[in-house]
mmCIF file of N, CA and C in Angstrom:
data_model
loop_
_atom_site.group_PDB
_atom_site.id
_atom_site.type_symbol
_atom_site.label_atom_id
_atom_site.label_comp_id
_atom_site.label_asym_id
_atom_site.label_seq_id
_atom_site.Cartn_x
_atom_site.Cartn_y
_atom_site.Cartn_z
ATOM 1 N N MET A 1 22.241 -2.294 22.133
ATOM 2 C CA MET A 1 21.095 -2.399 21.233
ATOM 3 C C MET A 1 20.209 -3.559 21.675
ATOM 4 N N SER A 2 18.942 -3.368 21.552
ATOM 5 C CA SER A 2 17.950 -4.329 22.006
ATOM 6 C C SER A 2 17.418 -5.150 20.832
ATOM 7 N N ASP A 3 16.872 -6.308 21.152
ATOM 8 C CA ASP A 3 16.225 -7.110 20.121
ATOM 9 C C ASP A 3 14.711 -6.912 20.137
ATOM 10 N N TRP A 4 14.274 -5.855 20.783
ATOM 11 C CA TRP A 4 12.858 -5.526 20.815
ATOM 12 C C TRP A 4 12.407 -4.990 19.454
ATOM 13 N N ALA A 5 11.116 -5.102 19.209
ATOM 14 C CA ALA A 5 10.500 -4.574 17.993
ATOM 15 C C ALA A 5 9.416 -3.576 18.403
ATOM 16 N N TRP A 6 8.795 -2.968 17.408
ATOM 17 C CA TRP A 6 7.649 -2.106 17.677
ATOM 18 C C TRP A 6 6.596 -2.375 16.620
ATOM 19 N N ASP A 7 5.350 -2.025 16.943
ATOM 20 C CA ASP A 7 4.246 -2.248 16.018
ATOM 21 C C ASP A 7 3.121 -1.284 16.367
ATOM 22 N N TYR A 8 2.222 -1.090 15.413
ATOM 23 C CA TYR A 8 1.013 -0.314 15.660
ATOM 24 C C TYR A 8 -0.041 -1.244 16.243
ATOM 25 N N ASN A 9 -0.838 -0.729 17.181
ATOM 26 C CA ASN A 9 -1.930 -1.505 17.726
ATOM 27 C C ASN A 9 -3.126 -0.571 17.892
ATOM 28 N N PRO A 10 -4.192 -0.640 17.107
ATOM 29 C CA PRO A 10 -4.636 -1.803 16.378
ATOM 30 C C PRO A 10 -4.009 -1.976 14.992
ATOM 31 N N SER A 11 -3.810 -0.931 14.217
ATOM 32 C CA SER A 11 -3.184 -1.093 12.899
ATOM 33 C C SER A 11 -2.605 0.242 12.440
ATOM 34 N N GLU A 12 -1.656 0.169 11.538
ATOM 35 C CA GLU A 12 -1.058 1.389 10.997
ATOM 36 C C GLU A 12 -2.105 2.233 10.287
ATOM 37 N N GLU A 13 -2.956 1.605 9.492
ATOM 38 C CA GLU A 13 -3.970 2.327 8.732
ATOM 39 C C GLU A 13 -4.918 3.090 9.652
ATOM 40 N N TYR A 14 -5.310 2.458 10.743
ATOM 41 C CA TYR A 14 -6.239 3.090 11.679
ATOM 42 C C TYR A 14 -5.593 4.280 12.390
ATOM 43 N N LEU A 15 -4.370 4.101 12.862
ATOM 44 C CA LEU A 15 -3.723 5.129 13.675
ATOM 45 C C LEU A 15 -3.159 6.294 12.874
ATOM 46 N N THR A 16 -2.771 6.060 11.630
ATOM 47 C CA THR A 16 -2.110 7.115 10.859
ATOM 48 C C THR A 16 -3.014 7.774 9.827
ATOM 49 N N ALA A 17 -4.256 7.347 9.729
ATOM 50 C CA ALA A 17 -5.168 7.912 8.740
ATOM 51 C C ALA A 17 -5.299 9.426 8.928
ATOM 52 N N GLY A 18 -5.019 10.181 7.874
ATOM 53 C CA GLY A 18 -5.177 11.627 7.888
ATOM 54 C C GLY A 18 -4.011 12.411 8.466
ATOM 55 N N LEU A 19 -2.996 11.734 8.959
ATOM 56 C CA LEU A 19 -1.835 12.444 9.514
ATOM 57 C C LEU A 19 -0.857 12.831 8.407
ATOM 58 N N PRO A 20 -0.192 13.968 8.555
ATOM 59 C CA PRO A 20 0.837 14.334 7.578
ATOM 60 C C PRO A 20 1.982 13.321 7.591
ATOM 61 N N PRO A 21 2.614 13.097 6.436
ATOM 62 C CA PRO A 21 3.708 12.120 6.349
ATOM 63 C C PRO A 21 4.854 12.402 7.328
ATOM 64 N N GLY A 22 5.141 13.667 7.595
ATOM 65 C CA GLY A 22 6.209 14.007 8.528
ATOM 66 C C GLY A 22 5.908 13.569 9.954
ATOM 67 N N VAL A 23 4.641 13.620 10.336
ATOM 68 C CA VAL A 23 4.236 13.182 11.667
ATOM 69 C C VAL A 23 4.392 11.669 11.782
ATOM 70 N N VAL A 24 3.959 10.953 10.746
ATOM 71 C CA VAL A 24 4.095 9.494 10.739
ATOM 72 C C VAL A 24 5.572 9.107 10.810
ATOM 73 N N ALA A 25 6.418 9.804 10.078
ATOM 74 C CA ALA A 25 7.859 9.518 10.103
ATOM 75 C C ALA A 25 8.435 9.747 11.493
ATOM 76 N N GLU A 26 8.004 10.814 12.165
ATOM 77 C CA GLU A 26 8.492 11.086 13.522
ATOM 78 C C GLU A 26 8.011 10.033 14.511
ATOM 79 N N VAL A 27 6.775 9.608 14.381
ATOM 80 C CA VAL A 27 6.247 8.558 15.251
ATOM 81 C C VAL A 27 7.053 7.277 15.057
ATOM 82 N N GLU A 28 7.334 6.915 13.820
ATOM 83 C CA GLU A 28 8.095 5.698 13.555
ATOM 84 C C GLU A 28 9.538 5.816 14.043
ATOM 85 N N ARG A 29 10.116 7.007 13.952
ATOM 86 C CA ARG A 29 11.472 7.217 14.472
ATOM 87 C C ARG A 29 11.493 7.033 15.980
ATOM 88 N N LEU A 30 10.513 7.634 16.664
ATOM 89 C CA LEU A 30 10.438 7.499 18.118
ATOM 90 C C LEU A 30 10.154 6.058 18.541
ATOM 91 N N ALA A 31 9.297 5.375 17.801
ATOM 92 C CA ALA A 31 9.006 3.974 18.115
ATOM 93 C C ALA A 31 10.265 3.117 17.991
ATOM 94 N N THR A 32 11.087 3.402 16.993
ATOM 95 C CA THR A 32 12.352 2.680 16.824
ATOM 96 C C THR A 32 13.272 2.955 18.003
ATOM 97 N N GLU A 33 13.327 4.205 18.451
ATOM 98 C CA GLU A 33 14.161 4.560 19.603
ATOM 99 C C GLU A 33 13.641 3.894 20.876
ATOM 100 N N LEU A 34 12.343 3.868 21.064
ATOM 101 C CA LEU A 34 11.769 3.208 22.237
ATOM 102 C C LEU A 34 12.080 1.718 22.237
ATOM 103 N N ALA A 35 11.955 1.076 21.076
ATOM 104 C CA ALA A 35 12.273 -0.350 20.976
ATOM 105 C C ALA A 35 13.752 -0.601 21.273
ATOM 106 N N ALA A 36 14.609 0.327 20.869
ATOM 107 C CA ALA A 36 16.047 0.175 21.144
ATOM 108 C C ALA A 36 16.333 0.221 22.643
ATOM 109 N N LEU A 37 15.485 0.884 23.419
ATOM 110 C CA LEU A 37 15.663 0.916 24.873
ATOM 111 C C LEU A 37 15.359 -0.427 25.525
ATOM 112 N N GLY A 38 14.591 -1.258 24.829
ATOM 113 C CA GLY A 38 14.243 -2.565 25.378
ATOM 114 C C GLY A 38 13.399 -2.421 26.635
ATOM 115 N N PRO A 39 13.723 -3.180 27.681
ATOM 116 C CA PRO A 39 12.914 -3.169 28.900
ATOM 117 C C PRO A 39 12.848 -1.795 29.588
ATOM 118 N N GLU A 40 13.791 -0.932 29.325
ATOM 119 C CA GLU A 40 13.782 0.406 29.920
ATOM 120 C C GLU A 40 12.654 1.284 29.374
ATOM 121 N N ALA A 41 12.033 0.876 28.280
ATOM 122 C CA ALA A 41 10.939 1.656 27.687
ATOM 123 C C ALA A 41 9.736 1.760 28.623
ATOM 124 N N VAL A 42 9.640 0.885 29.620
ATOM 125 C CA VAL A 42 8.511 0.957 30.564
ATOM 126 C C VAL A 42 8.628 2.159 31.493
ATOM 127 N N ARG A 43 9.766 2.877 31.460
ATOM 128 C CA ARG A 43 9.987 4.037 32.330
ATOM 129 C C ARG A 43 10.005 5.367 31.577
ATOM 130 N N VAL A 44 9.821 5.337 30.276
ATOM 131 C CA VAL A 44 9.937 6.535 29.444
ATOM 132 C C VAL A 44 8.593 7.242 29.363
ATOM 133 N N GLY A 45 8.617 8.570 29.363
ATOM 134 C CA GLY A 45 7.404 9.357 29.171
ATOM 135 C C GLY A 45 6.585 9.507 30.433
ATOM 136 N N ARG A 46 5.320 9.865 30.232
ATOM 137 C CA ARG A 46 4.401 10.053 31.352
ATOM 138 C C ARG A 46 3.587 8.788 31.538
ATOM 139 N N PRO A 47 3.172 8.477 32.730
ATOM 140 C CA PRO A 47 3.399 9.163 33.994
ATOM 141 C C PRO A 47 4.813 8.928 34.511
ATOM 142 N N ILE A 48 5.340 9.917 35.201
ATOM 143 C CA ILE A 48 6.726 9.826 35.650
ATOM 144 C C ILE A 48 6.851 9.184 37.035
ATOM 145 N N ASP A 49 5.751 9.031 37.760
ATOM 146 C CA ASP A 49 5.816 8.503 39.122
ATOM 147 C C ASP A 49 5.684 6.983 39.211
ATOM 148 N N ARG A 50 5.510 6.306 38.081
ATOM 149 C CA ARG A 50 5.430 4.840 38.084
ATOM 150 C C ARG A 50 5.846 4.314 36.724
ATOM 151 N N GLU A 51 6.083 3.028 36.635
ATOM 152 C CA GLU A 51 6.478 2.433 35.364
ATOM 153 C C GLU A 51 5.412 1.458 34.895
ATOM 154 N N GLY A 52 5.474 1.130 33.607
ATOM 155 C CA GLY A 52 4.519 0.200 33.022
ATOM 156 C C GLY A 52 3.220 0.875 32.645
ATOM 157 N N GLY A 53 2.324 0.103 32.074
ATOM 158 C CA GLY A 53 1.030 0.612 31.663
ATOM 159 C C GLY A 53 1.122 1.502 30.431
ATOM 160 N N LEU A 54 0.006 2.101 30.084
ATOM 161 C CA LEU A 54 -0.047 2.993 28.930
ATOM 162 C C LEU A 54 0.739 4.265 29.243
ATOM 163 N N ARG A 55 1.679 4.615 28.365
ATOM 164 C CA ARG A 55 2.568 5.743 28.575
ATOM 165 C C ARG A 55 2.366 6.765 27.476
ATOM 166 N N GLU A 56 2.748 8.008 27.722
ATOM 167 C CA GLU A 56 2.640 9.072 26.726
ATOM 168 C C GLU A 56 3.991 9.728 26.529
ATOM 169 N N PHE A 57 4.226 10.162 25.290
ATOM 170 C CA PHE A 57 5.482 10.817 24.943
ATOM 171 C C PHE A 57 5.177 11.915 23.937
ATOM 172 N N ASP A 58 5.623 13.149 24.216
ATOM 173 C CA ASP A 58 5.388 14.278 23.303
ATOM 174 C C ASP A 58 6.117 14.082 21.979
ATOM 175 N N ILE A 59 5.502 14.598 20.909
ATOM 176 C CA ILE A 59 6.144 14.563 19.587
ATOM 177 C C ILE A 59 6.190 15.977 19.014
ATOM 178 N N LEU A 60 7.203 16.229 18.248
ATOM 179 C CA LEU A 60 7.375 17.466 17.503
ATOM 180 C C LEU A 60 7.136 18.714 18.352
ATOM 181 N N GLY A 61 7.887 18.808 19.422
ATOM 182 C CA GLY A 61 7.853 20.006 20.261
ATOM 183 C C GLY A 61 6.538 20.244 20.972
ATOM 184 N N GLY A 62 5.830 19.190 21.316
ATOM 185 C CA GLY A 62 4.579 19.338 22.047
ATOM 186 C C GLY A 62 3.363 19.579 21.175
ATOM 187 N N ARG A 63 3.520 19.445 19.854
ATOM 188 C CA ARG A 63 2.367 19.645 18.965
ATOM 189 C C ARG A 63 1.509 18.397 18.858
ATOM 190 N N GLY A 64 1.836 17.398 19.652
ATOM 191 C CA GLY A 64 1.087 16.160 19.707
ATOM 192 C C GLY A 64 1.764 15.204 20.661
ATOM 193 N N PHE A 65 1.205 14.002 20.772
ATOM 194 C CA PHE A 65 1.841 12.985 21.595
ATOM 195 C C PHE A 65 1.426 11.606 21.111
ATOM 196 N N ILE A 66 2.216 10.621 21.507
ATOM 197 C CA ILE A 66 1.873 9.231 21.229
ATOM 198 C C ILE A 66 1.583 8.549 22.558
ATOM 199 N N SER A 67 0.699 7.592 22.519
ATOM 200 C CA SER A 67 0.457 6.706 23.649
ATOM 201 C C SER A 67 0.982 5.339 23.240
ATOM 202 N N PHE A 68 1.725 4.713 24.142
ATOM 203 C CA PHE A 68 2.330 3.428 23.797
ATOM 204 C C PHE A 68 2.372 2.504 24.999
ATOM 205 N N LEU A 69 2.459 1.219 24.691
ATOM 206 C CA LEU A 69 2.658 0.187 25.697
ATOM 207 C C LEU A 69 3.985 -0.498 25.414
ATOM 208 N N ALA A 70 4.804 -0.633 26.432
ATOM 209 C CA ALA A 70 6.023 -1.435 26.326
ATOM 210 C C ALA A 70 5.728 -2.751 27.040
ATOM 211 N N VAL A 71 5.766 -3.846 26.303
ATOM 212 C CA VAL A 71 5.369 -5.145 26.847
ATOM 213 C C VAL A 71 6.588 -6.065 26.887
ATOM 214 N N PRO A 72 7.213 -6.204 28.059
ATOM 215 C CA PRO A 72 8.427 -7.016 28.143
ATOM 216 C C PRO A 72 8.261 -8.470 27.697
ATOM 217 N N ARG A 73 7.142 -9.116 28.005
ATOM 218 C CA ARG A 73 7.011 -10.528 27.613
ATOM 219 C C ARG A 73 6.869 -10.714 26.107
ATOM 220 N N HIS A 74 6.482 -9.659 25.399
ATOM 221 C CA HIS A 74 6.432 -9.707 23.933
ATOM 222 C C HIS A 74 7.687 -9.108 23.310
ATOM 223 N N ALA A 75 8.516 -8.463 24.124
ATOM 224 C CA ALA A 75 9.700 -7.731 23.647
ATOM 225 C C ALA A 75 9.290 -6.767 22.536
ATOM 226 N N CYS A 76 8.233 -5.990 22.818
ATOM 227 C CA CYS A 76 7.673 -5.115 21.793
ATOM 228 C C CYS A 76 7.111 -3.834 22.416
ATOM 229 N N VAL A 77 7.222 -2.758 21.663
ATOM 230 C CA VAL A 77 6.577 -1.490 22.002
ATOM 231 C C VAL A 77 5.412 -1.325 21.030
ATOM 232 N N TYR A 78 4.216 -1.146 21.559
ATOM 233 C CA TYR A 78 3.025 -0.988 20.736
ATOM 234 C C TYR A 78 2.580 0.469 20.748
ATOM 235 N N ILE A 79 2.502 1.083 19.585
ATOM 236 C CA ILE A 79 1.957 2.430 19.450
ATOM 237 C C ILE A 79 0.436 2.279 19.431
ATOM 238 N N CYS A 80 -0.238 2.848 20.437
ATOM 239 C CA CYS A 80 -1.686 2.643 20.607
ATOM 240 C C CYS A 80 -2.524 3.832 20.169
ATOM 241 N N ASN A 81 -1.944 5.039 20.202
ATOM 242 C CA ASN A 81 -2.705 6.214 19.822
ATOM 243 C C ASN A 81 -1.735 7.324 19.409
ATOM 244 N N ILE A 82 -2.152 8.121 18.438
ATOM 245 C CA ILE A 82 -1.377 9.286 18.007
ATOM 246 C C ILE A 82 -2.323 10.476 18.063
ATOM 247 N N THR A 83 -1.971 11.469 18.861
ATOM 248 C CA THR A 83 -2.755 12.701 18.943
ATOM 249 C C THR A 83 -1.926 13.806 18.315
ATOM 250 N N TRP A 84 -2.491 14.468 17.316
ATOM 251 C CA TRP A 84 -1.787 15.524 16.584
ATOM 252 C C TRP A 84 -2.629 16.782 16.621
ATOM 253 N N TYR A 85 -2.067 17.836 17.186
ATOM 254 C CA TYR A 85 -2.765 19.122 17.275
ATOM 255 C C TYR A 85 -2.540 19.988 16.044
ATOM 256 N N GLY A 86 -1.497 19.672 15.280
ATOM 257 C CA GLY A 86 -1.209 20.402 14.063
ATOM 258 C C GLY A 86 -0.600 21.672 14.297
#
């Protein structure tokens, strides 16, 4: 288990406005799992040919995705964007 945390960037209100509660719950579940990976979170999701930078991870069977940054010096995963196709 890692001592990493996760947070919304810029804010929860901005990123989750208008999303169904189930989508928000899934995003928060995935963010918790990403934080548990700790430094390995820089290798999760797309792009698969390099690590670091803004990454993407599908949610709910491909009906959307999250964009996130894993920042080792902050020991934090930042959720930067949520795209939901519905």
